[in-house]
GROMACS .gro file of C-alpha atoms in nm:
model
  115
    1MET     CA    1  -1.996  -1.862  -5.618
    2ILE     CA    2  -2.372  -1.832  -5.487
    3HIS     CA    3  -2.311  -2.130  -5.258
    4ASP     CA    4  -1.972  -1.977  -5.135
    5SER     CA    5  -2.158  -1.648  -5.041
    6LEU     CA    6  -2.436  -1.819  -4.869
    7GLN     CA    7  -2.190  -2.044  -4.664
    8ARG     CA    8  -1.994  -1.710  -4.563
    9ARG     CA    9  -2.335  -1.542  -4.463
   10ASP     CA   10  -2.420  -1.873  -4.269
   11ALA     CA   11  -2.096  -1.852  -4.087
   12LEU     CA   12  -2.129  -1.490  -4.005
   13GLU     CA   13  -2.492  -1.507  -3.877
   14GLY     CA   14  -2.439  -1.813  -3.684
   15LEU     CA   15  -2.658  -2.054  -3.499
   16THR     CA   16  -2.878  -1.896  -3.235
   17VAL     CA   17  -2.886  -2.038  -2.868
   18GLU     CA   18  -3.237  -2.154  -2.920
   19GLN     CA   19  -3.119  -2.354  -3.252
   20LEU     CA   20  -2.828  -2.488  -3.053
   21LEU     CA   21  -3.046  -2.619  -2.783
   22GLU     CA   22  -3.278  -2.795  -3.020
   23GLN     CA   23  -2.983  -2.970  -3.212
   24ARG     CA   24  -2.764  -3.019  -2.905
   25SER     CA   25  -2.769  -3.406  -2.937
   26SER     CA   26  -2.646  -3.395  -3.282
   27VAL     CA   27  -2.368  -3.149  -3.292
   28VAL     CA   28  -2.005  -3.130  -3.131
   29LEU     CA   29  -1.947  -2.812  -2.964
   30LEU     CA   30  -1.592  -2.672  -3.017
   31ASP     CA   31  -1.458  -2.400  -2.797
   32VAL     CA   32  -1.194  -2.205  -2.980
   33ARG     CA   33  -1.080  -1.981  -2.700
   34PRO     CA   34  -0.744  -2.022  -2.538
   35ARG     CA   35  -0.714  -2.315  -2.271
   36GLU     CA   36  -0.699  -2.066  -1.991
   37GLU     CA   37  -1.039  -1.919  -2.072
   38PHE     CA   38  -1.184  -2.274  -2.134
   39ASP     CA   39  -1.071  -2.390  -1.784
   40LEU     CA   40  -1.247  -2.085  -1.617
   41GLY     CA   41  -1.581  -2.220  -1.773
   42HIS     CA   42  -1.730  -2.351  -2.092
   43LEU     CA   43  -2.049  -2.477  -2.241
   44PRO     CA   44  -2.130  -2.847  -2.128
   45GLY     CA   45  -1.953  -3.123  -2.308
   46ALA     CA   46  -1.742  -2.873  -2.525
   47LEU     CA   47  -1.417  -2.978  -2.673
   48ASN     CA   48  -1.138  -2.721  -2.647
   49ILE     CA   49  -0.905  -2.667  -2.933
   50PRO     CA   50  -0.780  -2.324  -2.934
   51VAL     CA   51  -0.796  -2.168  -3.294
   52THR     CA   52  -0.429  -2.120  -3.310
   53GLU     CA   53  -0.390  -2.504  -3.277
   54LEU     CA   54  -0.683  -2.609  -3.496
   55ARG     CA   55  -0.520  -2.697  -3.809
   56ALA     CA   56  -0.264  -2.913  -3.634
   57ARG     CA   57  -0.538  -3.087  -3.418
   58MET     CA   58  -0.803  -3.118  -3.699
   59ASP     CA   59  -0.789  -3.496  -3.668
   60GLU     CA   60  -0.915  -3.493  -3.313
   61LEU     CA   61  -1.255  -3.384  -3.460
   62PRO     CA   62  -1.519  -3.654  -3.574
   63ARG     CA   63  -1.573  -3.615  -3.959
   64ALA     CA   64  -1.936  -3.701  -3.985
   65VAL     CA   65  -2.092  -3.452  -3.742
   66HIS     CA   66  -2.191  -3.094  -3.744
   67ILE     CA   67  -1.945  -2.884  -3.555
   68VAL     CA   68  -2.060  -2.565  -3.393
   69ALA     CA   69  -1.761  -2.328  -3.277
   70TYR     CA   70  -1.788  -2.073  -3.025
   71CYS     CA   71  -1.558  -1.821  -2.849
   72ARG     CA   72  -1.615  -1.488  -2.652
   73GLY     CA   73  -1.917  -1.348  -2.828
   74PRO     CA   74  -2.079  -1.229  -3.116
   75TYR     CA   75  -1.800  -1.004  -3.216
   76CYS     CA   76  -1.519  -1.254  -3.155
   77VAL     CA   77  -1.370  -1.335  -3.492
   78LEU     CA   78  -1.218  -1.670  -3.349
   79SER     CA   79  -1.503  -1.869  -3.421
   80ASN     CA   80  -1.542  -1.728  -3.777
   81ASP     CA   81  -1.177  -1.817  -3.850
   82ALA     CA   82  -1.239  -2.164  -3.692
   83VAL     CA   83  -1.537  -2.236  -3.917
   84ALA     CA   84  -1.365  -2.117  -4.229
   85MET     CA   85  -1.067  -2.363  -4.156
   86LEU     CA   86  -1.310  -2.657  -4.083
   87ARG     CA   87  -1.517  -2.615  -4.380
   88GLU     CA   88  -1.175  -2.571  -4.576
   89ALA     CA   89  -1.099  -2.919  -4.444
   90GLY     CA   90  -1.436  -3.066  -4.556
   91LEU     CA   91  -1.622  -3.072  -4.216
   92THR     CA   92  -1.964  -2.942  -4.170
   93ALA     CA   93  -1.923  -2.634  -3.930
   94GLN     CA   94  -2.113  -2.334  -3.819
   95ARG     CA   95  -2.045  -2.082  -3.542
   96LEU     CA   96  -2.262  -1.998  -3.239
   97ALA     CA   97  -2.394  -1.626  -3.275
   98ALA     CA   98  -2.351  -1.594  -2.893
   99GLY     CA   99  -2.047  -1.686  -2.699
  100TYR     CA  100  -1.962  -1.828  -2.350
  101PRO     CA  101  -2.041  -1.492  -2.182
  102GLU     CA  102  -2.390  -1.452  -2.332
  103TRP     CA  103  -2.463  -1.844  -2.260
  104LYS     CA  104  -2.366  -1.798  -1.886
  105ALA     CA  105  -2.538  -1.451  -1.871
  106ALA     CA  106  -2.871  -1.617  -1.987
  107GLY     CA  107  -2.858  -1.854  -1.695
  108LEU     CA  108  -2.775  -2.177  -1.900
  109GLN     CA  109  -2.588  -2.458  -1.761
  110VAL     CA  110  -2.206  -2.422  -1.779
  111ASP     CA  111  -1.919  -2.646  -1.689
  112LEU     CA  112  -1.704  -2.474  -1.430
  113PRO     CA  113  -1.369  -2.574  -1.273
  114ARG     CA  114  -1.390  -2.780  -0.977
  115HIS     CA  115  -1.169  -2.644  -0.658
   0.00000   0.00000   0.00000
């Protein structure tokens, strides 16, 4: 019970941008926004599996790696939902406290569409 409570709190608080930058080489970034939003820009190297497709596409994710899910920002519930599904499937997952808009506004590198 305490472990479940800590996991829920961990999912809600999320990983800070600074923590992600320190761990970047050892995590898989999962953008759970709709494909249309992902195509307009995303964090470098992120995979896109919209939260609505996540259960059906879970096998596309590596099993032995820490997954960091993100979406539209700190109040976007998509990443919370994704983390719950990933953990339910036995994967190690956490959400990024910030989202794509905050990442971009901070001047950090983003992958943009090529025209």
